[in-house]
Amino acid sequence: MNRDIQRILVDEARLSERVNELGRAMTADYAGREPLIVGILRGSFIFMADLVRVCDFPCTVDFMVVSSYGGGATSSGNVRILKDLSEDISGRDVILVEDILDTGRTLYNLRDVLSRRGPRSIRIAALLDKPDRREADITADYVGFTVPNEFVVGYGLDYDQRYRTLPYIGILKPEVYTSS
Ligand code: XMP
Ligand code: MG
């Protein structure tokens, strides 16, 4: 275990098992369809890579980079698109893949922006859900794990861009935040 990690919240075996379960559920739900799977960078990159390999249906992939403004939890347009989709989503079944649903503002606003482009459907797959922090009216259609209100890193998630490559999800030692 990395010396900056206080506790492992979800280990590699449990991650793999749960991502497989999500892939099976999505495979049943998207039978006969060919969705566009959209990774929200950067936090989703490892989850997305594992998830698409257990989804047994034809699909295409695309990526977005967004940054969220503060703003109201129910107002739209508070999401800044730093890298937009390369694909046209009109008529498509879109699956947004996110690392963690926290306040929910980012995905609430992003879904609103994308829904105006005429997709057939938009669903959300979030590896982690922190429901205690929710401010916007949004839930994910596929959730890996519900987690307590603690800052987590690993399996794509970062603190100050570090720890993304850890193979598990862990809670950082408090001194990591307070030093430097
Ligand atoms: P919302 O809009 O739902 O934003 O508040 C979700 C984004 O906030 C970041 N986030 C975290 N990143 N560990 C992280 O590494 C965490 O515990 C955490 N909580 C929120 C993350 O970028 C996510 O996409
Ligand atoms: Mg993120």
XYZ file of C-alpha atoms and ligand atoms in Angstrom:
205
model
C 0.000 0.000 0.000
C 1.185 3.508 -0.762
C 2.576 5.151 2.378
C 0.249 8.168 1.984
C -2.863 5.988 2.211
C -4.535 5.657 5.587
C -7.035 2.968 4.690
C -8.127 0.993 1.647
C -11.824 1.511 1.048
C -12.260 -0.751 -1.991
C -9.569 -3.252 -2.901
C -8.658 -4.537 -6.354
C -10.680 -7.743 -6.120
C -13.850 -5.926 -5.084
C -13.367 -3.310 -7.815
C -13.016 -5.950 -10.465
C -16.019 -7.908 -9.199
C -18.254 -4.828 -9.106
C -17.162 -3.487 -12.493
C -18.017 -6.915 -13.907
C -21.475 -6.708 -12.369
C -22.035 -3.268 -13.868
C -20.885 -4.521 -17.253
C -23.338 -7.410 -17.096
C -26.209 -5.095 -16.171
C -25.328 -2.732 -18.999
C -24.994 -5.610 -21.422
C -28.572 -6.641 -20.625
C -29.873 -3.065 -20.842
C -28.183 -2.233 -24.164
C -28.876 -5.470 -26.024
C -29.422 -4.623 -29.671
C -28.171 -1.054 -29.275
C -24.826 0.542 -30.048
C -24.249 3.228 -27.426
C -21.615 5.935 -27.317
C -19.676 5.625 -24.088
C -18.334 8.978 -22.938
C -15.544 9.185 -20.376
C -15.332 12.367 -18.346
C -11.609 12.969 -18.027
C -9.463 12.592 -16.200
C -10.873 10.707 -13.222
C -12.858 8.115 -15.174
C -10.060 6.766 -17.353
C -9.310 3.562 -15.454
C -12.933 2.751 -14.591
C -13.912 3.349 -18.213
C -11.117 1.152 -19.544
C -12.165 -1.732 -17.297
C -15.886 -1.208 -17.832
C -15.872 -1.199 -21.638
C -13.977 -4.487 -21.678
C -16.750 -6.255 -19.784
C -19.575 -4.697 -21.799
C -20.588 -7.276 -24.375
C -22.224 -5.083 -27.011
C -20.940 -2.971 -29.878
C -20.152 0.558 -28.791
C -18.007 3.543 -29.646
C -16.132 5.704 -27.182
C -15.513 9.405 -26.800
C -14.181 11.712 -24.093
C -14.903 15.096 -22.593
C -13.073 17.423 -20.273
C -15.294 19.702 -18.240
C -14.895 22.033 -15.326
C -17.700 23.007 -13.042
C -18.427 26.518 -11.826
C -20.066 27.019 -8.443
C -23.465 28.417 -9.292
C -26.879 27.120 -8.361
C -27.524 23.437 -8.056
C -30.468 23.634 -10.392
C -29.245 26.188 -12.894
C -27.817 24.908 -16.141
C -24.962 26.328 -18.126
C -22.601 26.233 -15.175
C -20.381 23.706 -16.815
C -17.418 24.772 -18.910
C -16.507 22.382 -21.699
C -12.724 22.304 -22.057
C -12.754 19.408 -24.519
C -15.977 18.644 -26.324
C -17.108 15.384 -27.887
C -15.722 14.473 -31.280
C -18.936 12.617 -32.144
C -22.414 13.844 -33.029
C -24.789 12.413 -30.416
C -28.120 13.083 -32.085
C -30.164 9.894 -32.026
C -27.493 8.093 -30.016
C -27.746 6.256 -26.732
C -25.152 8.007 -24.598
C -23.587 6.637 -21.423
C -21.632 9.176 -19.372
C -18.891 7.556 -17.326
C -17.768 9.522 -14.277
C -15.437 8.713 -11.412
C -17.547 10.114 -8.601
C -20.908 11.769 -8.150
C -20.349 14.282 -5.376
C -22.468 17.446 -5.277
C -23.806 16.304 -8.644
C -23.483 19.749 -10.179
C -21.058 18.714 -12.895
C -23.187 15.902 -14.252
C -26.449 17.748 -13.742
C -25.242 20.587 -15.919
C -23.441 18.407 -18.413
C -26.462 16.179 -18.933
C -28.553 19.302 -19.509
C -26.127 20.625 -22.136
C -25.898 17.278 -23.930
C -29.633 16.610 -23.851
C -30.110 19.651 -26.074
C -28.117 17.904 -28.810
C -30.920 15.410 -29.385
C -29.570 12.092 -28.095
C -31.961 9.135 -27.948
C -31.048 8.585 -24.303
C -28.484 9.615 -21.704
C -27.542 7.434 -18.771
C -24.868 7.857 -16.135
C -22.401 5.283 -14.841
C -20.534 6.511 -11.755
C -17.899 4.410 -10.088
C -18.532 6.093 -6.743
C -21.461 7.918 -5.221
C -21.252 10.281 -2.231
C -24.967 10.892 -1.623
C -24.354 12.899 1.581
C -22.858 15.659 -0.530
C -25.597 15.904 -3.160
C -26.854 19.366 -4.068
C -28.227 18.824 -7.568
C -31.206 16.653 -8.428
C -29.400 13.762 -10.078
C -28.772 10.071 -9.540
C -26.599 7.685 -11.504
C -28.173 4.785 -13.380
C -25.200 2.549 -12.607
C -23.234 3.011 -9.377
C -20.186 1.038 -8.363
C -20.000 1.886 -4.678
C -21.626 4.304 -2.290
C -18.892 5.931 -0.234
C -18.831 8.051 2.926
C -18.023 11.733 2.829
C -14.253 11.355 2.802
C -11.792 12.338 0.126
C -10.802 9.253 -1.820
C -8.049 8.599 -4.338
C -6.847 5.821 -6.607
C -8.269 3.879 -9.574
C -8.326 7.142 -11.542
C -9.123 9.567 -8.723
C -6.513 12.083 -7.669
C -5.433 14.469 -5.003
C -3.544 17.303 -6.692
C -3.132 15.033 -9.768
C -1.394 12.291 -7.797
C -2.475 8.778 -6.784
C -4.559 8.128 -9.917
C -2.569 5.010 -10.741
C -3.139 3.201 -7.444
C -5.023 -0.039 -8.214
C -7.440 0.390 -5.261
C -9.566 3.173 -3.779
C -8.151 4.563 -0.585
C -8.474 7.350 1.924
C -5.487 9.664 2.191
C -3.705 10.322 5.457
C -4.731 13.773 6.729
C -1.104 14.922 6.908
C -0.902 14.704 3.124
C -3.371 17.601 2.913
C -1.801 19.658 5.651
C 1.894 19.342 4.768
C 3.773 20.883 1.802
P -19.608 17.215 -8.466
O -20.048 18.212 -9.463
O -20.463 15.987 -8.404
O -18.148 16.862 -8.932
O -19.411 17.825 -7.092
C -17.652 15.618 -8.973
C -16.172 15.794 -9.202
O -15.546 16.235 -7.995
C -14.328 15.574 -7.808
N -14.363 14.843 -6.525
C -13.407 14.037 -6.056
N -12.234 13.672 -6.590
N -11.799 12.331 -4.693
C -11.442 12.827 -5.900
O -10.368 12.474 -6.377
C -12.951 12.646 -4.086
O -13.245 12.170 -2.988
C -13.809 13.553 -4.829
N -15.024 14.086 -4.546
C -15.325 14.865 -5.623
C -14.182 14.631 -8.966
O -13.338 15.253 -9.914
C -15.535 14.478 -9.554
O -15.513 14.283 -10.934
Mg -13.789 14.184 -12.254
